[in-house]
Coordinates of C-alpha atoms and ligand atoms in Angstrom, one line a residue:
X1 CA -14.9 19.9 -25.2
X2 CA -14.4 16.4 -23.8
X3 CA -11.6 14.3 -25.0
X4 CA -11.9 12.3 -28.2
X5 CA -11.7 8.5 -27.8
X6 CA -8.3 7.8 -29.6
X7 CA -5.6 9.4 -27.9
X8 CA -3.1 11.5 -30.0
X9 CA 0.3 10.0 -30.6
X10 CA 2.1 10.6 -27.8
X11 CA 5.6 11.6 -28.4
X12 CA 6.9 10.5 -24.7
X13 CA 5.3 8.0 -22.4
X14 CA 4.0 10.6 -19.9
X15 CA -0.1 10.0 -19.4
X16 CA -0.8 12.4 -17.4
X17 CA 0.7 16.3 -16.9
X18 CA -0.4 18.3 -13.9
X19 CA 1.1 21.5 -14.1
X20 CA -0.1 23.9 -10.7
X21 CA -3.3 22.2 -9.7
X22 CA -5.4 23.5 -7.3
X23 CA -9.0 23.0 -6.0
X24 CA -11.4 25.2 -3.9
X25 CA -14.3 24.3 -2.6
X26 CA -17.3 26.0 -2.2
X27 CA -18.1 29.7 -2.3
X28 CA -17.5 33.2 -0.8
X29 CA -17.1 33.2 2.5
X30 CA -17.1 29.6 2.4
X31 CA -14.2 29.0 0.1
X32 CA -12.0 26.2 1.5
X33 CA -9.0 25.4 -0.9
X34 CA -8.0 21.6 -0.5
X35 CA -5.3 21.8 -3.0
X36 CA -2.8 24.0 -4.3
X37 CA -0.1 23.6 -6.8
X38 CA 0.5 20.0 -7.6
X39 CA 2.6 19.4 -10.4
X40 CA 2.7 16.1 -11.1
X41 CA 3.4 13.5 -14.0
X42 CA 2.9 9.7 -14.4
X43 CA 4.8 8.0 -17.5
X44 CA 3.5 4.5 -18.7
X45 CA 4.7 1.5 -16.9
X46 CA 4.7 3.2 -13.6
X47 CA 2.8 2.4 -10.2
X48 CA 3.3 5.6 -8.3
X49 CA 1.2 6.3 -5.0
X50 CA -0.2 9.0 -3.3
X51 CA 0.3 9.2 0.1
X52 CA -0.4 11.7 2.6
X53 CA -2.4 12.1 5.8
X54 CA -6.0 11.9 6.1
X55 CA -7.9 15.2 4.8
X56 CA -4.7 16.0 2.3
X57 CA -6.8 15.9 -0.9
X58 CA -5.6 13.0 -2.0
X59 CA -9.1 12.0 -3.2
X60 CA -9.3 15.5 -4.2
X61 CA -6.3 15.1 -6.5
X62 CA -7.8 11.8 -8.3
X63 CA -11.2 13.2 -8.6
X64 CA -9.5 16.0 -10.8
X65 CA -7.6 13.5 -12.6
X66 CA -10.7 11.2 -13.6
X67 CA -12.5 14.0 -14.7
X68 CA -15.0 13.8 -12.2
X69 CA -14.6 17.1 -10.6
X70 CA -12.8 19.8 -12.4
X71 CA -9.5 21.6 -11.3
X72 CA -10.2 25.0 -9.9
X73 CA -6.5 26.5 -11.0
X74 CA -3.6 24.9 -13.1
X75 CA -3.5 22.6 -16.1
X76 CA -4.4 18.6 -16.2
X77 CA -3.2 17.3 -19.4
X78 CA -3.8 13.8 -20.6
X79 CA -1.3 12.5 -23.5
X80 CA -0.4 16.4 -24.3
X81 CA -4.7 17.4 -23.9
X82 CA -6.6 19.7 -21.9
X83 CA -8.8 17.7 -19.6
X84 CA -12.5 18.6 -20.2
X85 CA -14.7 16.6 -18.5
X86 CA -14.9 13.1 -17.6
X87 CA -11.3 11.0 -18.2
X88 CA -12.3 8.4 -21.1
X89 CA -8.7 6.9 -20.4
X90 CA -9.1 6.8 -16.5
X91 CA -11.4 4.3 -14.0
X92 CA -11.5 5.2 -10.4
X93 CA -11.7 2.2 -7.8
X94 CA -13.0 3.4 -4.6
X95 CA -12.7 1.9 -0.6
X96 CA -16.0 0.2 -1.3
X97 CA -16.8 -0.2 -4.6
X98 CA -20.4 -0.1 -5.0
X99 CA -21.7 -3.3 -6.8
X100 CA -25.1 -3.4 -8.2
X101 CA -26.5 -5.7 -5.3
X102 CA -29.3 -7.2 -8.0
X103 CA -26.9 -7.8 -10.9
X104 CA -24.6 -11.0 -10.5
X105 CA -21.2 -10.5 -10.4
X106 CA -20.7 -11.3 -14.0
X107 CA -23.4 -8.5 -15.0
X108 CA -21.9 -6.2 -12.6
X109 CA -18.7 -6.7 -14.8
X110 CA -20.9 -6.1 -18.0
X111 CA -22.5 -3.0 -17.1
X112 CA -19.2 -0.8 -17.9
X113 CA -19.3 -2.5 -21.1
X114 CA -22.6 -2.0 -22.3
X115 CA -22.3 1.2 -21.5
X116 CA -19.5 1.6 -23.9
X117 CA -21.7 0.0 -26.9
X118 CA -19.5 -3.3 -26.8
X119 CA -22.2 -5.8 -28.2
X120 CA -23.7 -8.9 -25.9
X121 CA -21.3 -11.6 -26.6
X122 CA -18.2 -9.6 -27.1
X123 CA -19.2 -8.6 -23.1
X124 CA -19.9 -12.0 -21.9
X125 CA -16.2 -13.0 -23.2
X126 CA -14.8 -10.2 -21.6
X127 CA -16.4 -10.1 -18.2
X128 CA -16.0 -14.0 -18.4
X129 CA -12.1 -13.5 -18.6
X130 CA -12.0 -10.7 -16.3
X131 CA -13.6 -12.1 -13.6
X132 CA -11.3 -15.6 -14.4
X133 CA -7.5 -12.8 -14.1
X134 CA -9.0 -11.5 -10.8
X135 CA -9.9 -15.1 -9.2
X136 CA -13.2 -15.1 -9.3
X137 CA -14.2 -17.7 -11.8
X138 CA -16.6 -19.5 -10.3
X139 CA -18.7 -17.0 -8.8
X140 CA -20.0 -15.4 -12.0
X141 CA -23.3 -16.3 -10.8
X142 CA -23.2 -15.0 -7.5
X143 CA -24.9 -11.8 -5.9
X144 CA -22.9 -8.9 -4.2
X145 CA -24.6 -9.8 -1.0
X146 CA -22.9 -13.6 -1.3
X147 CA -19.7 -12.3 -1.6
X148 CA -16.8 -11.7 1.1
X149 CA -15.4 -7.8 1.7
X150 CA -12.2 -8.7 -0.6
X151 CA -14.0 -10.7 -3.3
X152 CA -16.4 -7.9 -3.6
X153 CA -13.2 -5.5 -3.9
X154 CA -12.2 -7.6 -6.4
X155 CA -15.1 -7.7 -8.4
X156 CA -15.2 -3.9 -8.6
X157 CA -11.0 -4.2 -9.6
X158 CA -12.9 -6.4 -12.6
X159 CA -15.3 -3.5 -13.8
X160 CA -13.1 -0.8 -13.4
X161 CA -10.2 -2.9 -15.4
X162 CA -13.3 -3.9 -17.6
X163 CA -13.1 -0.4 -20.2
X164 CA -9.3 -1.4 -20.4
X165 CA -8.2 2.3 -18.6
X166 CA -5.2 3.3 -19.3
X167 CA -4.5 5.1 -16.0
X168 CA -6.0 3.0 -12.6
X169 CA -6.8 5.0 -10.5
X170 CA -7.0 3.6 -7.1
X171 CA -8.8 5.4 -4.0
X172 CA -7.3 3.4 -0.8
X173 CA -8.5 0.1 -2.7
X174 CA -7.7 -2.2 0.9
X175 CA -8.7 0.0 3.6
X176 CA -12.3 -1.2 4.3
X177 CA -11.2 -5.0 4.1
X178 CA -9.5 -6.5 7.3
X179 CA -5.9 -7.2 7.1
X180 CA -5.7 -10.6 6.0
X181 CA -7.8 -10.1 2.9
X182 CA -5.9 -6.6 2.2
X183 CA -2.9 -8.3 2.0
X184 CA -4.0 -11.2 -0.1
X185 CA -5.3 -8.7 -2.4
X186 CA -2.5 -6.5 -2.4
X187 CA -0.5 -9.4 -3.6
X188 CA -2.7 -10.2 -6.1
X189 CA -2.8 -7.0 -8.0
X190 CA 0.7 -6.8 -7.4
X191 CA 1.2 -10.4 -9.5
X192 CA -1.1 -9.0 -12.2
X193 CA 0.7 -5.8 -12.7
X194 CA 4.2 -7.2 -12.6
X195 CA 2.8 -10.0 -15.0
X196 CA 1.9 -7.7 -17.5
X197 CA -1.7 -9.3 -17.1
X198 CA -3.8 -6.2 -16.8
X199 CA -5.0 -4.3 -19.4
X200 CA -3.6 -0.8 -18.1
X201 CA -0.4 1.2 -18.5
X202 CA 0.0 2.6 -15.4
X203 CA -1.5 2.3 -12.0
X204 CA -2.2 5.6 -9.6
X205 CA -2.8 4.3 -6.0
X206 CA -4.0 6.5 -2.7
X207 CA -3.2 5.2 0.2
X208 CA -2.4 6.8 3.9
X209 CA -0.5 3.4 4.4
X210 CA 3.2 4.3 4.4
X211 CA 4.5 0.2 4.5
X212 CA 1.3 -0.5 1.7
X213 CA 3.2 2.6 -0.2
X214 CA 6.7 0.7 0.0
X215 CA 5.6 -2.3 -0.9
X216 CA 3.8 -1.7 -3.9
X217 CA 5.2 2.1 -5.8
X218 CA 7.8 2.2 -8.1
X219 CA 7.7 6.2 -7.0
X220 CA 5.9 7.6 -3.8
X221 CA 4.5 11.3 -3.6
X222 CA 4.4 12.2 -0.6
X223 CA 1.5 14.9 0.1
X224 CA 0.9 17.0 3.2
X225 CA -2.4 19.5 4.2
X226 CA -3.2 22.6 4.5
X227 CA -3.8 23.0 1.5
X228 CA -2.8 20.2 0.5
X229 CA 0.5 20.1 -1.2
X230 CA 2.9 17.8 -2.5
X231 CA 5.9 17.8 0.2
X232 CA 8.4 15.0 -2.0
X233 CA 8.6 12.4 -4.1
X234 CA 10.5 9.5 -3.6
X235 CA 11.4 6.5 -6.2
X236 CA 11.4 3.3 -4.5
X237 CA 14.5 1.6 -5.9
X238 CA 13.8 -1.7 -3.8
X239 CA 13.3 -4.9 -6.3
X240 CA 10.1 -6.9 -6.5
X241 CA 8.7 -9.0 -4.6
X242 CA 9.8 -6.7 -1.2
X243 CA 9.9 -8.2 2.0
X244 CA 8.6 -6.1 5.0
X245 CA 11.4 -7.2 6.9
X246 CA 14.4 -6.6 4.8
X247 CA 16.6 -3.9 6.1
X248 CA 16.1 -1.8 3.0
X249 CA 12.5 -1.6 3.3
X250 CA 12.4 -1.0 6.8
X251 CA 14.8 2.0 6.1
X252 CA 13.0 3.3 3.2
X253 CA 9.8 3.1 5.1
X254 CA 11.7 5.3 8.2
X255 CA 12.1 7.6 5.5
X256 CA 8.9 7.9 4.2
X257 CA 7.6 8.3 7.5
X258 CA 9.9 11.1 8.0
X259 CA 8.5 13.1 5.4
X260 CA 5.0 12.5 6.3
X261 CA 5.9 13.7 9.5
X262 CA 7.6 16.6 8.3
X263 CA 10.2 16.1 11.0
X264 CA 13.7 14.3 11.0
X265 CA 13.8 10.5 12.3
X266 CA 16.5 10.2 15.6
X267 CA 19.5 8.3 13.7
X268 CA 19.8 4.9 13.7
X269 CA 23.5 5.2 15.1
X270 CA 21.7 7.3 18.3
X271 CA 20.9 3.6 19.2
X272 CA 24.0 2.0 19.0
X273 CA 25.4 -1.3 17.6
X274 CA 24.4 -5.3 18.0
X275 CA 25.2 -6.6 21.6
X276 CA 28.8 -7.5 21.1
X277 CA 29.9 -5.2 18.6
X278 CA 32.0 -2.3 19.3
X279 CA 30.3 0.8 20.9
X280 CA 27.4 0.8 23.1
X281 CA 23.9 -0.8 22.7
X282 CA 21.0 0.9 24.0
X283 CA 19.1 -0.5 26.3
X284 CA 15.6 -1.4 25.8
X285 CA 13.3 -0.2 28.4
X286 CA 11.8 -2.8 30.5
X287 CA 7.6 -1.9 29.4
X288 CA 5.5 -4.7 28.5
X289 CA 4.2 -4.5 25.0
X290 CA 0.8 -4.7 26.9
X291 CA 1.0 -1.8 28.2
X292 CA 2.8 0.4 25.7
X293 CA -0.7 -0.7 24.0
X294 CA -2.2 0.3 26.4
X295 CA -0.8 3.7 27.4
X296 CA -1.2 4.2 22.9
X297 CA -5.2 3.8 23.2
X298 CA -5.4 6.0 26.6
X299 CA -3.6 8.9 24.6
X300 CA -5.3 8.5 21.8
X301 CA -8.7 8.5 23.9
X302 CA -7.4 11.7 25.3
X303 CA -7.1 13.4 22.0
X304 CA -3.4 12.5 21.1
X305 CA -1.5 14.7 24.2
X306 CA -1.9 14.4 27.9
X307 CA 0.1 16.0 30.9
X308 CA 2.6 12.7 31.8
X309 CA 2.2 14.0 35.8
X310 CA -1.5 12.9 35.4
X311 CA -1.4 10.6 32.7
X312 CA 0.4 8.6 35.6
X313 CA -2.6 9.2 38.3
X314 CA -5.5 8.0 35.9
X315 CA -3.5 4.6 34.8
X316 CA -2.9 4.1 37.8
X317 CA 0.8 4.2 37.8
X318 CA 4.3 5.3 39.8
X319 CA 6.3 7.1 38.0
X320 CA 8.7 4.6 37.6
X321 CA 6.6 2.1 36.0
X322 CA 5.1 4.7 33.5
X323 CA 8.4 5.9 32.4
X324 CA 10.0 3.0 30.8
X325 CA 6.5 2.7 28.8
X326 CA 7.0 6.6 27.8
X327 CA 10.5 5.8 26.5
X328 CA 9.2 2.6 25.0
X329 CA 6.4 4.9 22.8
X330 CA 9.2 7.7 22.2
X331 CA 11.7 4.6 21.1
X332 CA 9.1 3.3 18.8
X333 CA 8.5 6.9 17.2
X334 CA 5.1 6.4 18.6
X335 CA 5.0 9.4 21.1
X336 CA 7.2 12.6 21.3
X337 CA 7.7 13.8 24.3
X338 CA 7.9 17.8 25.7
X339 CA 7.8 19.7 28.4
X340 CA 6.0 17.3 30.7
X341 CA 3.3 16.4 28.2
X342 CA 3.3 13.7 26.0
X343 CA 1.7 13.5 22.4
X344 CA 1.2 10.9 19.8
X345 CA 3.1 11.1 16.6
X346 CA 1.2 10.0 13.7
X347 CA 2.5 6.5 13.3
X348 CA 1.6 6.3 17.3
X349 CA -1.9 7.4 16.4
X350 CA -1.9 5.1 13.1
X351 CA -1.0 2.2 16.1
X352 CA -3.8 3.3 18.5
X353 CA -6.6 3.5 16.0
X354 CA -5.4 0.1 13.8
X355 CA -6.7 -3.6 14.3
X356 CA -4.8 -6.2 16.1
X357 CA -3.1 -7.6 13.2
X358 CA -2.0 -4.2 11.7
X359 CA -0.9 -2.9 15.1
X360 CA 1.6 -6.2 14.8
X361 CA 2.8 -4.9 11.2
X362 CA 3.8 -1.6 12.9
X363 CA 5.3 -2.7 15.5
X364 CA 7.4 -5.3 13.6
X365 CA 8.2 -2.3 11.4
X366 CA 9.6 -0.2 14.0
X367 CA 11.3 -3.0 16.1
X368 CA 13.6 -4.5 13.8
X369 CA 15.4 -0.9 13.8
X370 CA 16.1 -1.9 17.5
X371 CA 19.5 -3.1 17.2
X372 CA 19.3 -6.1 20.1
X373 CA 16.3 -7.0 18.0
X374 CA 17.7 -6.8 14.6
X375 CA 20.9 -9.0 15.6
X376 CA 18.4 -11.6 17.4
X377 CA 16.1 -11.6 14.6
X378 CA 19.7 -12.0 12.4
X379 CA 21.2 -14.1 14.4
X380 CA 18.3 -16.8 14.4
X381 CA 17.9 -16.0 10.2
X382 CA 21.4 -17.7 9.8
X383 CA 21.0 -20.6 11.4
X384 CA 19.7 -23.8 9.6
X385 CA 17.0 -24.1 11.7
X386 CA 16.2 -20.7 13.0
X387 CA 16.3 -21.5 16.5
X388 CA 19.2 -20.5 18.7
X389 CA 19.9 -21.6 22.4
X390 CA 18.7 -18.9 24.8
X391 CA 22.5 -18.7 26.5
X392 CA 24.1 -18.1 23.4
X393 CA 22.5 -14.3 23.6
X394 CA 22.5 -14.1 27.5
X395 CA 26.3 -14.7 27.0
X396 CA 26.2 -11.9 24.5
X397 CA 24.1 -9.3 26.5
X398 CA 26.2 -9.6 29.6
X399 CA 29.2 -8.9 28.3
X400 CA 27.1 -5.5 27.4
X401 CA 24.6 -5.1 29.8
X402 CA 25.9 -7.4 32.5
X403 CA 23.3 -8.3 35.6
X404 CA 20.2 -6.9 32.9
X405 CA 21.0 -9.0 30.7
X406 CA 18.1 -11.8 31.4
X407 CA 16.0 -8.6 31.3
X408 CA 16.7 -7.3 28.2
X409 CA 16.5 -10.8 27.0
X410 CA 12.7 -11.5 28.2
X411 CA 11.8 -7.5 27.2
X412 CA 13.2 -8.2 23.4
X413 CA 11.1 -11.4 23.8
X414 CA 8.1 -9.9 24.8
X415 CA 8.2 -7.1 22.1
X416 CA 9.5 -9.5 19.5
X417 CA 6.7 -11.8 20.0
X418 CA 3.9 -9.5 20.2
X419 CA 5.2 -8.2 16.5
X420 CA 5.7 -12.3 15.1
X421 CA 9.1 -11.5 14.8
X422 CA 10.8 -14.2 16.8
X423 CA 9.9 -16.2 19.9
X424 CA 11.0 -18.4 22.8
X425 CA 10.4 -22.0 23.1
X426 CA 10.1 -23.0 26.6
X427 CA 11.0 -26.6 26.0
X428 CA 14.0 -26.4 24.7
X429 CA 15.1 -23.0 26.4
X430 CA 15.5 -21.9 22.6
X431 CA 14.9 -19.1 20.7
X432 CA 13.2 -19.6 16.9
X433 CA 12.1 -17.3 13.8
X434 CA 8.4 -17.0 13.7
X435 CA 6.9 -17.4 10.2
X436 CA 8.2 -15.1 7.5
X437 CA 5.4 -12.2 7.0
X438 CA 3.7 -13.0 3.7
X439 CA 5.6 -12.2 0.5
X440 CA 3.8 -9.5 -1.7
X441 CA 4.2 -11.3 -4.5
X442 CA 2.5 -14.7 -4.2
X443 CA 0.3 -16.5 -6.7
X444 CA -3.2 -15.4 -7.2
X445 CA -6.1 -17.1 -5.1
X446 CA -3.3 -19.2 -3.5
Ligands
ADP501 P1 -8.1 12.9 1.5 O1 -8.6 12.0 0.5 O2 -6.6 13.1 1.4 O3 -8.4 12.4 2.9 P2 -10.0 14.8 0.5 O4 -9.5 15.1 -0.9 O5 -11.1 13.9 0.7 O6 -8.7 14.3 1.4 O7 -10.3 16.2 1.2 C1 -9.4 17.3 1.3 C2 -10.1 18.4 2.0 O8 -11.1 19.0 1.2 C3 -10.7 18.0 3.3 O9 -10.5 19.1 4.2 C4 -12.1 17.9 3.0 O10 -12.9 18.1 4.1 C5 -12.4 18.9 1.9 N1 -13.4 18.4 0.9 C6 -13.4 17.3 0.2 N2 -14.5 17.2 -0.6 C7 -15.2 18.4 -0.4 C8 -16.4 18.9 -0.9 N3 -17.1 18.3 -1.8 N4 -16.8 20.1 -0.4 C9 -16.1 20.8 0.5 N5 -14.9 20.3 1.0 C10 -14.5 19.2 0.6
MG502 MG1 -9.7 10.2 0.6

């Protein structure tokens, strides 16, 4: 029996019930269970995401939901009902949503409406406004084919929102576009939702992006394989519009990462207090970001873990010079080290693998836990001009790291720069705040 098309009056908010949900593929000796006991419930008004690493069942999860593939164990209940069958209630936006490539956009939009029975002009009207709330007006005319990566992502965002679903479900919606466009995009869904302007009660997001995750969930589950399982959930408490940079996030995002790595993060006191402050300051090792980059893509060429004694012979390095770029990765959370060998961690392998401009975002990420880096990146936030003489930090560092002070300076300028945190103007022998990363919430096709 598939679901009628006027949901029952719902005596709480919840949407969406699953109690013990598994999935197994295949058959006999072939059976491969991908999930297994998810409980799980969205309420309306909530954005919650889905995070986990790759091959976690995460798509698994909100194929089950959808209706599009049916639960092998447990219960999926939809206002209080048995789901049977496709989701009327739920639309599914995928990586790459697949557009019609000889429909125009606007007919692309229609299609999900005639095929609900909503009469010619009545779809026009719709699709018309649709495509107008998504910033596309303008291109109703246009083919797929004319379209960019993110415009086409947001024309698929237009039919899926086009059947007014309750639940959105969304399949890592900004993985395939490059990272400028993500992030435009993620911002403008974000405005939308918080705006009230979309025609959906709650919003179910897939990602394997722990920062996308913390900038965007109101609650995070955090899911982990074999079979895949949900580990935790996490509410995000952090007000909107969230700024990458704010300590909070940074420390919620540490968090988050901890649990997807199923492994405790070293405590932000094990690397000491600001230059100046009481207590000790750890001392950043003196790698060039270059080459922590570079030793990142030789590991991950070498299947994550290589034997440090040889690692050293095939870059071509003493042992000296290596092991400041080890400590550097270990620092970072990008590499663990054990018993001679050294192995990525996932964010380490997330670095390796990611484009220029998300490898920044990382590295931002984890740097501005460093606390030289943090009372820098402070420091210069405070002044009126975010720029700050050079000797005003040297004088600082001495006091704690004496002779290595110019050292750590130019190493903390080297990283800092790399992630467009801060920089150093050689002019005026200053120091000065690089841009401010893009607030999430900005306003649409801005
Ligand atoms: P995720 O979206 O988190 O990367 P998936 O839900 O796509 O994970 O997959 C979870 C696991 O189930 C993976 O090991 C995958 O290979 C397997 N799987 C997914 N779909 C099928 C299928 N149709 N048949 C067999 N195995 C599948
Ligand atoms: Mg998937």
């Amino acid at each position: 029996m598939a679901l009628t098309t006027t949901p029952p009056a719902a005596p709480a908010n919840t949407l969406l019930h699953l109690t013990n949900v598994g999935k197994t593929y295949g058959r006999a000796a072939k059976r491969f269970q991908a999930v297994r006991g998810v409980n799980l419930q969205i309420q309306a008004g909530e954005f919650v995401c889905l995070l986990g690493p790759s091959g976690c069942g995460k798509s698994t999860l909100l194929r089950m939901i959808t209706g599009l593939n049916p639960a092998s164990e447990g219960e999926v209940l939809y206002r209080g009902r048995r789901l049977d069958g496709v989701n009327p209630y739920a639309t599914i936006v995928f990586q790459t949503f697949a557009l019609y490539p000889w429909l125009t956009v606007q007919e692309n939009v229609e299609v999900a409406l005639k095929a609900r029975g909503v009469a010619p002009a009545e779809r026009r009207r719709r699709a018309v406004q649709l495509l107008d709330t998504v910033g596309l007006d303008g291109f109703e005319t246009a083919y797929p084919r004319e379209l960019s990566g993110g415009m086409r992502q947001k024309a698929g965002f237009a039919r899926a929102l086009a059947v007014e679903p309750e639940l959105l479900c969304l399949d890592e919606p900004f993985s395939a576009l490059d990272v400028l466009s993500a992030e435009a995009l993620r911002g403008e869904l974000m405005e939308l939702w918080l705006n009230k302007s979309l025609p959906t009660q709650a919003i179910l997001m897939v990602t394997h992006n722990i920062e996308e995750a913390v900038l965007m969930a109101d609650r995070i589950v955090v899911m982990g394989k074999d079979p895949g399982h949900v580990v935790t959930e996490m509410v995000v408490h952090l007000r909107q519009p969230r700024q990458r940079k704010d300590t909070a996030f940074q420390a919620l995002v540490d968090k988050v990462y901890a649990a997807v790595a199923g492994q405790t993060e070293p405590e932000v006191e094990a690397l000491g207090t600001a230059p100046g402050q009481p207590g000790a300051t750890e001392k950043l090792p003196t790698a060039r970001i270059n080459a922590l980059a570079g030793l990142m893509e030789r590991l991950e060429s070498d299947g994550g873990r290589a034997d440090l004694y040889r690692l050293g012979g095939a870059l071509r390095l003493e042992l000296d010079d290596l092991l400041p770029i080890v400590e550097a990765a270990e620092l970072l959370s990008f590499a663990q080290v054990a018993q001679g060998d050294i192995s990525l961690t996932p964010l380490g392998q997330t670095f390796a693998t990611a484009s220029i401009l998300a490898r920044k975002e990382i590295a931002a990420g984890r740097l501005l836990r460093l606390p030289t880096i943090r009372w820098i990146y402070e420091t210069l936030q405070k002044d009126d001009n975010q720029r700050v003489a050079e000797d005003y930090f040297l004088d600082h560092l001495r006091s704690e790291f004496g002779d290595y002070a110019a050292t750590q300076l130019d190493i903390a300028i080297n990283w800092a720069r790399y992630a467009e945190i801060f920089a150093f103007d050689d002019d005026t022998d200053e120091l000065y705040l690089e841009k401010e990363a893009v607030a999430v919430t900005r306003t649409a096709g801005a």
